[in-house]
Amino acid sequence: QFVLQNNTFLKQIFHSHSGTRDYNPKQMAIRERVFNTIISCFKRHGAETIDTPVFELKETLTGKYGEDSKLIYDLKDQGGELLSLRYDLTVPFARYLAMNKITNIKRYHIAKVYRRDNPAMTRGRYREFYQCDFDIAGQYDGMIPDAECLKIVHEILSELDLGDFRIKVNDRRILDGMFAVCGVPDDKFRSICSTVDKLDKVSMPWEDVKKEMVNEKGLSEEVADRIGEYVSLQGGMDLAERLLQDHRMSQSKQACAGLSDIKLLFSYLQLFQVTDKVVFDLSLARGLDYYTGIIYEAVLTQAGAVPAPAEAQKGAPAEESVSVGSVAGGGRYDGLVGMFDPKGRKVPCVGVSIGIERIFSIMEHKAEVSAEKVRTTEVQVMVASAQKNLLEEKLRLITELWDAGIKAEVMYKKNPKLLSQLQHCEESGIPLVAILGEQELKDGVVKLRVVATREEVDISRADLIAEIRKRTSEA
């Protein structure tokens, strides 16, 4: 008993300190379902896939992530080149394009990445987690690939049925232009950007964001207040038009270019029929250094994903308690590939990353709440026997089934009890049992039992495979 308790304890200690998790079969079944939905969407949009090593040269990753660079896992120096675990899939993708002199590709990549975060694992944040990226690289006309990335996010989130969501959109050039016309010195753009990001990412109230700008980042009160006026704005194409007329914003060439692109983007999003969920939001900053143009982030907005206020929680249903923030994000990064090219040749890129771990957390929670039975195997039929000494016959039959591509299972016992064979089917959701007995063998038939209804029919051995296929494809 002590060892057992101790074991659970060790498990908790290991996971909470290393910020990782094991996936049990049930979780894997849910995960596979999510992956299949996402991959089929990527394929529907014509993407290829690639893979890259789990570690990169340390210098490849250095200086690409702004203030987050401290979260990179460095491997121990064992002589030779210094290596780090990948922090995302975007920088390795850019390195791959430059190294192989690829100038256009539409690719997805699903793989694990590593961050020395202090994981709040309750919110679906880990130190080792999957990322799921889709990117379009190449010189194309403005905002067409960008709009398709948003369409993809819309399709995936709708199909996974996670509840209501919003996709916030902004542009790095609008932010930089806004900082400039509000009076932020050039060398503070990036660091102020990281501060603005907190408005959105950790829902830090404006007062606190302003305090950080003034006290830690050294902005004057009035500059901070000017920024405050803009970052509270959200809307659609109309807001972009209004800002193009704004006395301050219209002075920035950069901001105007970004605002015109936002207008163009919205015109394509209307054609893609996704504007119901997309909002132009000036507080969206996304702290990563490599973005150069459009940026976006999808957040869940319905009760199931946002914690209820404290007073509502007392009698609230369990459904209220999954709290997750952003479930997808991305943007345009036209300069990143050039950083890895000896000649500095640029390849424009736009992409999106689906926050797959957070989606898993929500799907798992939904499965628990609805108490839906998640099958962890796909066995269609159990080969069973009602009498003793039929092992050889069962092995003959299961071989026929396997060879025909039927998913089948047999008990690893010479003379199992029929009841225990049937119970196994109930427990693991196997829909059919093929029962052999002396009489059936004489008559050249198999008794096929439907587990759910307990109905039994004799099927001739020659028709068995077709019958199993017919009955399991209907389910």
Coordinates of C-alpha atoms in Angstrom, one line a residue:
Q1 CA 0.0 0.0 0.0
F2 CA 2.8 2.4 0.9
V3 CA 4.6 1.7 -2.3
L4 CA 1.5 2.4 -4.2
Q5 CA 0.7 5.7 -2.5
N6 CA 4.3 6.6 -2.8
N7 CA 4.2 5.9 -6.5
T8 CA 1.3 8.2 -7.1
F9 CA 3.2 10.8 -5.1
L10 CA 6.4 10.3 -7.1
K11 CA 4.4 10.6 -10.3
Q12 CA 2.9 14.0 -9.1
I13 CA 6.3 15.2 -8.1
F14 CA 7.9 14.2 -11.4
H15 CA 5.2 15.8 -13.5
S16 CA 4.7 19.0 -11.6
H17 CA 8.5 19.6 -11.5
S18 CA 9.3 18.6 -15.0
G19 CA 6.2 20.3 -16.4
T20 CA 5.4 17.2 -18.5
R21 CA 2.6 14.6 -18.7
D22 CA 2.1 11.1 -19.8
Y23 CA -0.9 10.4 -22.1
N24 CA -3.0 7.4 -21.2
P25 CA -4.9 5.4 -23.9
K26 CA -8.1 7.4 -23.4
Q27 CA -6.2 10.7 -23.7
M28 CA -4.4 9.4 -26.8
A29 CA -7.7 8.5 -28.4
I30 CA -9.0 12.0 -27.9
R31 CA -5.7 13.4 -29.1
E32 CA -5.7 11.3 -32.3
R33 CA -9.2 12.6 -33.1
V34 CA -8.1 16.2 -32.7
F35 CA -5.0 15.6 -34.9
N36 CA -7.1 13.9 -37.6
T37 CA -9.5 16.9 -37.8
I38 CA -6.6 19.4 -38.0
I39 CA -4.5 17.4 -40.5
S40 CA -7.5 16.8 -42.8
C41 CA -8.1 20.6 -42.8
F42 CA -4.4 21.3 -43.7
K43 CA -4.7 18.7 -46.5
R44 CA -7.9 20.2 -47.7
H45 CA -6.0 23.4 -48.2
G46 CA -3.2 21.7 -50.1
A47 CA -0.4 21.5 -47.6
E48 CA 2.6 19.2 -47.6
T49 CA 4.4 18.1 -44.4
I50 CA 8.0 18.1 -43.2
D51 CA 10.0 17.2 -40.1
T52 CA 13.1 18.7 -38.5
P53 CA 15.4 17.6 -35.6
V54 CA 14.2 18.2 -32.0
F55 CA 17.4 20.2 -31.3
E56 CA 18.9 23.1 -33.3
L57 CA 22.2 24.9 -33.1
K58 CA 21.9 27.3 -30.1
E59 CA 22.8 30.3 -32.3
T60 CA 19.9 29.4 -34.6
L61 CA 17.4 30.1 -31.8
T62 CA 19.2 33.0 -30.1
G63 CA 17.7 36.4 -30.6
K64 CA 14.5 35.3 -32.3
Y65 CA 12.0 35.3 -29.4
G66 CA 12.4 38.7 -27.6
E67 CA 12.0 38.5 -23.9
D68 CA 11.0 34.8 -24.1
S69 CA 14.6 33.8 -25.1
K70 CA 15.2 33.0 -21.4
L71 CA 12.8 30.1 -21.8
I72 CA 15.0 28.2 -24.3
Y73 CA 16.2 24.8 -23.0
D74 CA 20.0 24.5 -23.7
L75 CA 21.5 21.0 -23.9
K76 CA 24.5 20.4 -21.7
D77 CA 27.8 21.4 -23.3
Q78 CA 29.6 18.2 -24.1
G79 CA 32.3 19.7 -26.3
G80 CA 31.5 20.5 -29.9
E81 CA 28.7 22.8 -31.0
L82 CA 26.2 24.1 -28.5
L83 CA 22.7 22.8 -29.0
S84 CA 19.2 23.8 -27.7
L85 CA 15.8 22.1 -27.9
R86 CA 13.5 23.8 -30.3
Y87 CA 11.2 26.4 -28.8
D88 CA 8.7 26.5 -31.7
L89 CA 8.4 25.2 -35.2
T90 CA 8.7 28.5 -37.0
V91 CA 12.4 29.2 -36.5
P92 CA 13.4 25.7 -37.6
F93 CA 11.1 26.1 -40.6
A94 CA 12.8 29.3 -41.6
R95 CA 16.2 27.6 -41.1
Y96 CA 15.1 24.7 -43.3
L97 CA 13.9 27.0 -46.1
A98 CA 17.2 29.0 -46.1
M99 CA 19.4 25.9 -45.9
N100 CA 17.6 24.2 -48.8
K101 CA 17.1 27.4 -50.8
I102 CA 13.3 26.9 -50.9
T103 CA 11.4 30.0 -52.0
N104 CA 7.9 28.7 -51.9
I105 CA 6.1 25.9 -50.0
K106 CA 2.8 25.4 -48.2
R107 CA 3.6 23.1 -45.3
Y108 CA 2.3 21.8 -42.0
H109 CA 4.4 20.4 -39.2
I110 CA 3.1 18.8 -36.0
A111 CA 5.8 18.1 -33.4
K112 CA 6.8 18.6 -29.8
V113 CA 8.6 21.8 -28.6
Y114 CA 10.2 22.7 -25.4
R115 CA 10.1 25.7 -23.0
R116 CA 11.5 26.3 -19.6
D117 CA 8.3 27.9 -18.5
N118 CA 6.9 27.8 -15.0
P119 CA 4.1 25.6 -16.1
A120 CA 0.6 26.3 -14.8
M121 CA -0.5 22.9 -16.0
T122 CA -4.1 23.4 -14.9
R123 CA -4.3 26.0 -17.8
G124 CA -2.9 23.5 -20.3
R125 CA 0.7 24.9 -20.2
Y126 CA 3.6 22.5 -20.2
R127 CA 7.3 22.5 -20.7
E128 CA 7.0 19.8 -23.4
F129 CA 4.1 20.2 -25.7
Y130 CA 2.8 19.7 -29.2
Q131 CA 2.7 22.5 -31.7
C132 CA 0.8 22.3 -34.8
D133 CA 1.8 24.8 -37.5
F134 CA 0.6 25.7 -41.0
D135 CA 2.7 28.2 -43.1
I136 CA 2.7 29.6 -46.6
A137 CA 6.1 30.7 -47.8
G138 CA 6.5 32.6 -51.1
Q139 CA 6.1 35.9 -52.9
Y140 CA 2.4 36.3 -53.5
D141 CA -0.2 39.1 -53.8
G142 CA -1.1 40.9 -50.6
M143 CA -3.3 39.3 -47.9
I144 CA -4.5 36.3 -49.9
P145 CA -2.4 33.7 -48.1
D146 CA -3.0 35.7 -44.8
A147 CA -6.7 35.4 -45.2
E148 CA -6.5 31.7 -45.9
C149 CA -4.6 31.2 -42.6
L150 CA -7.5 32.8 -40.8
K151 CA -10.0 30.7 -42.8
I152 CA -8.1 27.6 -41.6
V153 CA -8.3 28.7 -38.0
H154 CA -12.0 29.3 -38.4
E155 CA -12.6 25.9 -40.0
I156 CA -10.6 24.0 -37.3
L157 CA -12.2 25.7 -34.3
S158 CA -15.7 25.3 -35.8
E159 CA -15.1 21.6 -36.6
L160 CA -13.7 20.8 -33.2
D161 CA -16.8 22.3 -31.7
L162 CA -15.1 23.9 -28.8
G163 CA -17.7 26.6 -28.3
D164 CA -17.7 30.3 -29.4
F165 CA -14.5 31.9 -30.4
R166 CA -13.1 35.2 -31.6
I167 CA -10.1 35.7 -33.9
K168 CA -8.3 39.0 -33.1
V169 CA -6.3 40.6 -35.8
N170 CA -3.8 43.5 -35.8
D171 CA -0.6 44.4 -37.7
R172 CA 2.9 44.9 -36.4
R173 CA 3.2 48.0 -38.6
I174 CA 0.1 49.5 -37.1
L175 CA 1.6 48.9 -33.6
D176 CA 5.0 50.4 -34.5
G177 CA 3.4 53.3 -36.3
M178 CA 1.1 53.9 -33.3
F179 CA 4.1 53.8 -30.9
A180 CA 6.0 56.3 -33.1
V181 CA 3.2 58.8 -33.4
C182 CA 2.5 58.5 -29.6
G183 CA 6.1 59.4 -28.9
V184 CA 7.7 56.1 -27.9
P185 CA 11.5 56.1 -28.7
D186 CA 12.5 53.6 -31.4
D187 CA 14.7 51.5 -29.2
K188 CA 11.7 50.9 -26.8
F189 CA 9.2 49.6 -29.5
R190 CA 9.9 45.9 -28.8
S191 CA 9.9 46.1 -25.1
I192 CA 6.7 48.2 -25.1
C193 CA 5.2 45.7 -27.4
S194 CA 5.8 42.9 -24.9
T195 CA 4.0 45.1 -22.3
V196 CA 1.0 45.7 -24.5
D197 CA 0.9 42.0 -25.2
K198 CA 0.0 41.5 -21.5
L199 CA -3.3 43.4 -21.9
D200 CA -4.4 40.6 -24.1
K201 CA -2.4 37.6 -23.0
V202 CA -2.7 37.7 -19.2
S203 CA -5.7 40.1 -19.1
M204 CA -3.6 42.6 -17.2
P205 CA -5.8 45.7 -16.5
W206 CA -4.7 48.9 -18.3
E207 CA -3.7 50.5 -15.0
D208 CA -1.1 47.9 -14.4
V209 CA 0.1 47.9 -18.1
K210 CA 0.5 51.7 -17.8
K211 CA 2.4 51.4 -14.6
E212 CA 4.8 48.9 -16.2
M213 CA 5.3 51.3 -19.1
V214 CA 6.0 54.3 -16.9
N215 CA 7.8 52.8 -14.0
E216 CA 9.8 49.9 -15.6
K217 CA 10.0 50.9 -19.2
G218 CA 10.5 54.6 -18.6
L219 CA 7.7 56.1 -20.7
S220 CA 6.2 59.4 -19.8
E221 CA 2.6 59.4 -18.4
E222 CA 1.2 61.3 -21.5
V223 CA 2.8 58.9 -24.0
A224 CA 1.4 56.0 -22.1
D225 CA -2.1 57.6 -22.0
R226 CA -2.0 58.2 -25.8
I227 CA -1.2 54.5 -26.3
G228 CA -4.1 53.7 -24.0
E229 CA -6.5 55.6 -26.2
Y230 CA -5.6 53.4 -29.2
V231 CA -5.2 50.0 -27.6
S232 CA -8.8 50.1 -26.3
L233 CA -10.2 50.2 -29.8
Q234 CA -11.6 47.2 -31.7
G235 CA -13.8 46.8 -34.7
G236 CA -13.7 45.7 -38.3
M237 CA -13.0 47.3 -41.7
D238 CA -14.8 50.4 -40.5
L239 CA -12.2 50.9 -37.7
A240 CA -9.3 50.6 -40.2
E241 CA -11.0 53.3 -42.3
R242 CA -11.5 55.5 -39.3
L243 CA -7.8 55.2 -38.3
L244 CA -6.6 56.0 -41.8
Q245 CA -8.3 59.4 -41.2
D246 CA -7.0 59.8 -37.6
H247 CA -4.9 62.9 -37.2
R248 CA -2.0 61.1 -35.5
M249 CA -2.1 57.7 -37.2
S250 CA -2.3 59.2 -40.7
Q251 CA 1.2 60.7 -40.2
S252 CA 2.8 57.3 -40.1
K253 CA 3.5 55.7 -43.5
Q254 CA 3.9 52.3 -41.8
A255 CA 0.6 52.5 -39.9
C256 CA -1.2 53.5 -43.1
A257 CA 0.3 50.5 -45.0
G258 CA -0.9 48.2 -42.2
L259 CA -4.3 49.7 -42.1
S260 CA -4.8 49.4 -45.9
D261 CA -3.8 45.7 -45.6
I262 CA -6.3 45.2 -42.8
K263 CA -9.0 46.6 -45.1
L264 CA -7.9 44.3 -47.9
L265 CA -7.8 41.3 -45.5
F266 CA -11.4 42.0 -44.3
S267 CA -12.6 42.1 -47.9
Y268 CA -11.2 38.6 -48.5
L269 CA -12.5 37.3 -45.1
Q270 CA -16.0 38.4 -46.3
L271 CA -15.6 36.2 -49.3
F272 CA -14.4 33.3 -47.1
Q273 CA -17.5 33.9 -44.9
V274 CA -15.6 34.2 -41.7
T275 CA -16.0 37.8 -40.7
D276 CA -18.6 36.9 -38.0
K277 CA -15.7 35.8 -35.8
V278 CA -12.9 38.1 -36.7
V279 CA -12.2 41.4 -34.9
F280 CA -9.6 44.1 -35.6
D281 CA -8.1 44.7 -32.1
L282 CA -5.4 47.2 -31.5
S283 CA -4.3 45.7 -28.1
L284 CA -3.2 42.5 -29.8
A285 CA 0.7 42.6 -29.8
R286 CA 2.0 39.0 -29.8
G287 CA 5.4 39.3 -28.1
L288 CA 7.5 37.4 -30.6
D289 CA 10.2 39.5 -32.3
Y290 CA 10.0 38.0 -35.8
Y291 CA 6.6 39.3 -36.9
T292 CA 6.6 42.0 -39.5
G293 CA 3.0 42.4 -40.7
I294 CA -0.4 41.0 -39.9
I295 CA -0.7 39.2 -36.5
Y296 CA -3.7 37.2 -35.2
E297 CA -4.8 35.2 -32.2
A298 CA -7.9 33.1 -31.6
V299 CA -9.5 33.0 -28.1
L300 CA -12.4 31.0 -26.8
T301 CA -15.2 33.2 -25.5
Q302 CA -17.9 30.8 -24.2
A303 CA -18.6 29.8 -20.6
G304 CA -17.1 26.4 -21.0
A305 CA -13.6 27.9 -21.5
V306 CA -13.6 30.9 -19.3
P307 CA -13.8 30.6 -15.5
A308 CA -17.0 32.0 -14.1
P309 CA -16.8 34.9 -11.7
A310 CA -16.3 33.8 -8.1
E311 CA -19.9 34.3 -6.9
A312 CA -21.3 32.4 -9.9
Q313 CA -19.0 29.4 -9.2
K314 CA -20.6 28.1 -6.0
G315 CA -23.6 26.5 -7.7
A316 CA -22.1 26.5 -11.1
P317 CA -22.0 23.3 -13.2
A318 CA -18.5 21.7 -13.6
E319 CA -18.6 22.8 -17.3
E320 CA -17.6 26.3 -16.2
S321 CA -14.2 25.4 -14.9
V322 CA -11.9 24.9 -17.8
S323 CA -10.0 28.1 -18.2
V324 CA -7.9 28.4 -21.3
G325 CA -6.7 31.5 -23.1
S326 CA -5.5 31.6 -26.7
V327 CA -6.1 28.5 -28.9
A328 CA -4.3 29.6 -32.0
G329 CA -2.0 32.4 -33.1
G330 CA 0.2 33.5 -35.9
G331 CA 1.2 36.2 -38.3
R332 CA 3.4 37.3 -41.1
Y333 CA 7.2 37.1 -40.7
D334 CA 8.9 38.3 -43.9
G335 CA 12.4 38.7 -42.5
L336 CA 13.0 35.5 -40.6
V337 CA 14.3 33.3 -43.5
G338 CA 16.7 36.1 -44.5
M339 CA 18.4 35.8 -41.1
F340 CA 19.5 32.3 -42.0
D341 CA 20.5 33.0 -45.6
P342 CA 24.2 33.8 -46.1
K343 CA 23.2 36.3 -48.8
G344 CA 20.2 37.6 -46.7
R345 CA 17.7 36.6 -49.4
K346 CA 14.2 37.1 -48.0
V347 CA 11.3 34.7 -48.3
P348 CA 8.0 36.2 -47.3
C349 CA 6.0 33.9 -44.9
V350 CA 2.7 33.8 -43.1
G351 CA 1.5 31.1 -40.8
V352 CA -0.5 30.0 -37.9
S353 CA 0.1 27.7 -34.9
I354 CA -2.8 25.8 -33.4
G355 CA -2.6 25.6 -29.6
I356 CA -3.2 21.9 -29.6
E357 CA -2.4 21.2 -25.9
R358 CA -5.1 23.7 -24.8
I359 CA -7.5 22.1 -27.2
F360 CA -6.7 18.6 -25.7
S361 CA -7.4 19.9 -22.2
I362 CA -10.8 21.2 -23.3
M363 CA -11.7 18.0 -25.2
E364 CA -10.7 15.8 -22.3
H365 CA -12.7 17.9 -19.9
K366 CA -15.7 17.7 -22.3
A367 CA -15.3 13.9 -22.5
E368 CA -15.3 13.7 -18.6
V369 CA -18.3 16.0 -18.2
S370 CA -20.4 14.3 -20.8
A371 CA -19.3 10.8 -19.5
E372 CA -19.1 9.7 -23.1
K373 CA -17.3 6.4 -23.5
V374 CA -14.1 7.0 -25.4
R375 CA -13.0 3.8 -27.1
T376 CA -9.2 3.2 -26.9
T377 CA -9.1 0.4 -29.4
E378 CA -10.8 -0.2 -32.8
V379 CA -11.4 -4.0 -32.5
Q380 CA -14.5 -4.9 -34.6
V381 CA -14.9 -8.5 -33.4
M382 CA -13.8 -10.8 -30.6
V383 CA -13.3 -14.4 -31.6
A384 CA -14.7 -16.5 -28.8
S385 CA -15.6 -20.1 -27.9
A386 CA -18.4 -21.6 -25.9
Q387 CA -16.7 -24.9 -25.2
K388 CA -13.2 -26.2 -24.3
N389 CA -10.5 -27.3 -26.7
L390 CA -11.2 -24.9 -29.5
L391 CA -8.1 -22.7 -29.3
E392 CA -6.7 -24.0 -32.6
E393 CA -10.0 -23.4 -34.4
K394 CA -10.1 -19.8 -33.0
L395 CA -6.6 -19.1 -34.1
R396 CA -7.5 -20.4 -37.6
L397 CA -10.5 -18.1 -37.7
I398 CA -8.8 -15.0 -36.4
T399 CA -6.0 -15.5 -39.0
E400 CA -8.6 -15.4 -41.7
L401 CA -10.0 -12.2 -40.2
W402 CA -6.7 -10.5 -39.8
D403 CA -5.7 -11.4 -43.3
A404 CA -8.9 -9.8 -44.6
G405 CA -8.0 -6.6 -42.7
I406 CA -10.6 -7.1 -40.0
K407 CA -9.6 -5.8 -36.5
A408 CA -10.0 -8.8 -34.3
E409 CA -8.9 -10.1 -30.9
V410 CA -8.9 -13.4 -29.1
M411 CA -8.3 -14.3 -25.4
Y412 CA -4.9 -15.6 -24.6
K413 CA -6.2 -18.6 -22.8
K414 CA -6.8 -22.2 -23.9
N415 CA -10.3 -22.5 -22.3
P416 CA -11.6 -19.1 -21.3
K417 CA -15.2 -18.9 -19.9
L418 CA -17.7 -17.4 -22.4
L419 CA -18.8 -14.9 -19.8
S420 CA -15.4 -13.4 -19.4
Q421 CA -15.0 -13.1 -23.1
L422 CA -18.3 -11.3 -23.4
Q423 CA -17.4 -9.0 -20.5
H424 CA -14.2 -8.0 -22.2
C425 CA -16.3 -6.9 -25.2
E426 CA -18.6 -4.8 -23.0
E427 CA -15.7 -3.1 -21.3
S428 CA -13.7 -2.2 -24.3
G429 CA -16.6 -1.5 -26.6
I430 CA -16.1 -4.3 -29.1
P431 CA -19.4 -4.5 -31.1
L432 CA -19.4 -8.1 -32.3
V433 CA -18.4 -11.6 -31.1
A434 CA -17.8 -14.5 -33.4
I435 CA -18.6 -17.6 -31.4
L436 CA -17.3 -21.1 -32.3
G437 CA -18.7 -24.3 -30.9
E438 CA -18.7 -28.0 -32.0
Q439 CA -22.0 -27.7 -33.7
E440 CA -21.0 -24.5 -35.6
L441 CA -17.9 -26.1 -36.9
K442 CA -19.9 -29.1 -38.1
D443 CA -22.4 -26.9 -39.9
G444 CA -19.6 -24.6 -41.4
V445 CA -21.1 -21.5 -39.7
V446 CA -20.1 -19.0 -37.0
K447 CA -22.5 -17.6 -34.5
L448 CA -22.2 -13.8 -34.7
R449 CA -23.4 -12.0 -31.6
V450 CA -24.2 -8.3 -31.4
V451 CA -22.9 -7.2 -28.0
A452 CA -25.3 -4.2 -27.6
T453 CA -28.5 -6.1 -28.4
R454 CA -27.4 -9.6 -27.6
E455 CA -29.0 -10.8 -30.8
E456 CA -27.3 -13.9 -32.4
V457 CA -27.3 -15.1 -36.0
D458 CA -25.6 -18.0 -37.7
I459 CA -23.5 -16.8 -40.6
S460 CA -21.8 -19.2 -43.0
R461 CA -18.0 -19.2 -42.8
A462 CA -17.8 -17.9 -46.4
D463 CA -20.0 -14.8 -45.7
L464 CA -18.5 -14.0 -42.3
I465 CA -16.0 -11.3 -43.4
A466 CA -18.5 -9.5 -45.6
E467 CA -21.1 -9.6 -42.7
I468 CA -18.6 -8.2 -40.2
R469 CA -17.7 -5.4 -42.6
K470 CA -21.3 -4.6 -43.2
R471 CA -22.2 -4.5 -39.5
T472 CA -19.2 -2.4 -38.4
S473 CA -19.3 0.1 -41.2
E474 CA -22.9 1.1 -40.2
A475 CA -21.7 1.9 -36.7

